[in-house]
Amino acid sequence: MNEKVDIEIFHRRLSVEIEGLTPLEISTLAKQVSEKMAEIAAQNKTIADSSKLAILTALDFAAELSKARDANDTARKVLDNRLDHVTQVLKTALTHAASAE
């Protein structure tokens, strides 16, 4: 069972538990969320509703996650292509080496 952690996000305290995360990791994430909400609040001074700020913050994090996933997918494809190329070069070299014997 996970340990409950008391956190504060954007001046609101709550107690949470998240499967697979340590209390330190949860606290670190809470700090990041709080900082992002403060940043978005500073950029959108007309929004006083914290639930709207939370939604904008969630969208911002979702956009970052989507960009990171896209970059990861691209990097994986590049690595797969390189691996295929290296594999083909090795097969060719082994075939030539075997036929030279």
PDB file of C-alpha atoms in Angstrom:
ATOM      1  CA  MET A   1       0.000   0.000   0.000  1.00  0.00           C
ATOM      2  CA  ASN A   2       1.226   3.500  -0.794  1.00  0.00           C
ATOM      3  CA  GLU A   3       1.976   6.118   1.770  1.00  0.00           C
ATOM      4  CA  LYS A   4      -0.201   9.242   1.846  1.00  0.00           C
ATOM      5  CA  VAL A   5       1.721  12.458   1.341  1.00  0.00           C
ATOM      6  CA  ASP A   6       0.601  15.926   2.369  1.00  0.00           C
ATOM      7  CA  ILE A   7       1.240  18.372  -0.445  1.00  0.00           C
ATOM      8  CA  GLU A   8       0.397  21.944  -1.333  1.00  0.00           C
ATOM      9  CA  ILE A   9      -0.445  23.027  -4.850  1.00  0.00           C
ATOM     10  CA  PHE A  10      -1.228  26.631  -5.576  1.00  0.00           C
ATOM     11  CA  HIS A  11      -2.068  27.438  -1.940  1.00  0.00           C
ATOM     12  CA  ARG A  12      -4.290  24.363  -1.509  1.00  0.00           C
ATOM     13  CA  ARG A  13      -3.317  21.521   0.781  1.00  0.00           C
ATOM     14  CA  LEU A  14      -4.262  17.938   0.146  1.00  0.00           C
ATOM     15  CA  SER A  15      -3.228  14.447   1.059  1.00  0.00           C
ATOM     16  CA  VAL A  16      -2.514  12.107  -1.854  1.00  0.00           C
ATOM     17  CA  GLU A  17      -1.073   8.737  -2.699  1.00  0.00           C
ATOM     18  CA  ILE A  18       0.121   7.743  -6.140  1.00  0.00           C
ATOM     19  CA  GLU A  19       0.868   4.148  -7.052  1.00  0.00           C
ATOM     20  CA  GLY A  20       4.532   3.551  -7.822  1.00  0.00           C
ATOM     21  CA  LEU A  21       5.852   6.914  -6.608  1.00  0.00           C
ATOM     22  CA  THR A  22       7.775   7.682  -3.453  1.00  0.00           C
ATOM     23  CA  PRO A  23       6.741  10.538  -1.158  1.00  0.00           C
ATOM     24  CA  LEU A  24       9.728  12.540  -2.426  1.00  0.00           C
ATOM     25  CA  GLU A  25       8.693  12.021  -6.058  1.00  0.00           C
ATOM     26  CA  ILE A  26       5.117  13.047  -5.266  1.00  0.00           C
ATOM     27  CA  SER A  27       6.314  16.171  -3.452  1.00  0.00           C
ATOM     28  CA  THR A  28       8.570  17.059  -6.372  1.00  0.00           C
ATOM     29  CA  LEU A  29       5.707  16.676  -8.848  1.00  0.00           C
ATOM     30  CA  ALA A  30       3.406  18.747  -6.629  1.00  0.00           C
ATOM     31  CA  LYS A  31       6.012  21.514  -6.554  1.00  0.00           C
ATOM     32  CA  GLN A  32       6.292  21.439 -10.352  1.00  0.00           C
ATOM     33  CA  VAL A  33       2.507  21.630 -10.732  1.00  0.00           C
ATOM     34  CA  SER A  34       2.286  24.506  -8.259  1.00  0.00           C
ATOM     35  CA  GLU A  35       5.065  26.402 -10.043  1.00  0.00           C
ATOM     36  CA  LYS A  36       3.404  25.847 -13.430  1.00  0.00           C
ATOM     37  CA  MET A  37       0.054  27.056 -12.079  1.00  0.00           C
ATOM     38  CA  ALA A  38       1.732  30.183 -10.697  1.00  0.00           C
ATOM     39  CA  GLU A  39       3.405  30.767 -14.059  1.00  0.00           C
ATOM     40  CA  ILE A  40       0.123  30.397 -15.938  1.00  0.00           C
ATOM     41  CA  ALA A  41      -1.671  32.601 -13.396  1.00  0.00           C
ATOM     42  CA  ALA A  42       0.956  35.310 -13.948  1.00  0.00           C
ATOM     43  CA  GLN A  43       0.427  35.091 -17.706  1.00  0.00           C
ATOM     44  CA  ASN A  44      -3.380  35.155 -17.380  1.00  0.00           C
ATOM     45  CA  LYS A  45      -4.117  37.717 -14.686  1.00  0.00           C
ATOM     46  CA  THR A  46      -7.814  37.858 -15.590  1.00  0.00           C
ATOM     47  CA  ILE A  47      -8.342  34.217 -14.541  1.00  0.00           C
ATOM     48  CA  ALA A  48      -9.055  34.110 -10.819  1.00  0.00           C
ATOM     49  CA  ASP A  49     -10.717  30.688 -10.756  1.00  0.00           C
ATOM     50  CA  SER A  50      -8.169  28.118  -9.569  1.00  0.00           C
ATOM     51  CA  SER A  51     -10.037  25.287 -11.296  1.00  0.00           C
ATOM     52  CA  LYS A  52      -9.597  27.044 -14.656  1.00  0.00           C
ATOM     53  CA  LEU A  53      -5.911  27.538 -13.868  1.00  0.00           C
ATOM     54  CA  ALA A  54      -5.671  23.840 -13.004  1.00  0.00           C
ATOM     55  CA  ILE A  55      -7.230  22.931 -16.365  1.00  0.00           C
ATOM     56  CA  LEU A  56      -4.833  25.220 -18.235  1.00  0.00           C
ATOM     57  CA  THR A  57      -1.956  23.717 -16.272  1.00  0.00           C
ATOM     58  CA  ALA A  58      -3.103  20.183 -17.112  1.00  0.00           C
ATOM     59  CA  LEU A  59      -3.316  21.140 -20.792  1.00  0.00           C
ATOM     60  CA  ASP A  60       0.172  22.624 -20.660  1.00  0.00           C
ATOM     61  CA  PHE A  61       1.591  19.443 -19.123  1.00  0.00           C
ATOM     62  CA  ALA A  62      -0.361  17.325 -21.637  1.00  0.00           C
ATOM     63  CA  ALA A  63       1.134  19.352 -24.503  1.00  0.00           C
ATOM     64  CA  GLU A  64       4.640  18.862 -23.075  1.00  0.00           C
ATOM     65  CA  LEU A  65       4.003  15.123 -22.712  1.00  0.00           C
ATOM     66  CA  SER A  66       2.712  14.883 -26.269  1.00  0.00           C
ATOM     67  CA  LYS A  67       5.786  16.682 -27.629  1.00  0.00           C
ATOM     68  CA  ALA A  68       8.073  14.413 -25.582  1.00  0.00           C
ATOM     69  CA  ARG A  69       6.276  11.298 -26.867  1.00  0.00           C
ATOM     70  CA  ASP A  70       6.563  12.533 -30.453  1.00  0.00           C
ATOM     71  CA  ALA A  71      10.279  13.234 -29.993  1.00  0.00           C
ATOM     72  CA  ASN A  72      10.732   9.793 -28.422  1.00  0.00           C
ATOM     73  CA  ASP A  73       8.891   8.126 -31.306  1.00  0.00           C
ATOM     74  CA  THR A  74      11.061   9.970 -33.827  1.00  0.00           C
ATOM     75  CA  ALA A  75      14.248   9.035 -31.982  1.00  0.00           C
ATOM     76  CA  ARG A  76      13.132   5.411 -31.779  1.00  0.00           C
ATOM     77  CA  LYS A  77      12.478   5.322 -35.534  1.00  0.00           C
ATOM     78  CA  VAL A  78      15.913   6.812 -36.240  1.00  0.00           C
ATOM     79  CA  LEU A  79      17.562   4.239 -33.973  1.00  0.00           C
ATOM     80  CA  ASP A  80      15.576   1.404 -35.551  1.00  0.00           C
ATOM     81  CA  ASN A  81      16.708   2.553 -39.011  1.00  0.00           C
ATOM     82  CA  ARG A  82      20.324   2.748 -37.876  1.00  0.00           C
ATOM     83  CA  LEU A  83      20.086  -0.703 -36.315  1.00  0.00           C
ATOM     84  CA  ASP A  84      18.620  -2.100 -39.528  1.00  0.00           C
ATOM     85  CA  HIS A  85      21.471  -0.525 -41.496  1.00  0.00           C
ATOM     86  CA  VAL A  86      24.157  -1.873 -39.136  1.00  0.00           C
ATOM     87  CA  THR A  87      22.536  -5.309 -39.223  1.00  0.00           C
ATOM     88  CA  GLN A  88      22.561  -5.288 -43.017  1.00  0.00           C
ATOM     89  CA  VAL A  89      26.203  -4.172 -43.136  1.00  0.00           C
ATOM     90  CA  LEU A  90      27.177  -6.949 -40.724  1.00  0.00           C
ATOM     91  CA  LYS A  91      25.259  -9.578 -42.703  1.00  0.00           C
ATOM     92  CA  THR A  92      26.981  -8.433 -45.895  1.00  0.00           C
ATOM     93  CA  ALA A  93      30.394  -8.498 -44.220  1.00  0.00           C
ATOM     94  CA  LEU A  94      29.791 -11.974 -42.801  1.00  0.00           C
ATOM     95  CA  THR A  95      28.596 -13.263 -46.171  1.00  0.00           C
ATOM     96  CA  HIS A  96      31.723 -11.883 -47.871  1.00  0.00           C
ATOM     97  CA  ALA A  97      33.953 -13.290 -45.142  1.00  0.00           C
ATOM     98  CA  ALA A  98      32.358 -16.734 -45.426  1.00  0.00           C
ATOM     99  CA  SER A  99      32.681 -16.797 -49.200  1.00  0.00           C
ATOM    100  CA  ALA A 100      36.347 -15.718 -49.005  1.00  0.00           C
ATOM    101  CA  GLU A 101      37.248 -18.789 -46.942  1.00  0.00           C
TER     102      GLU A 101
END
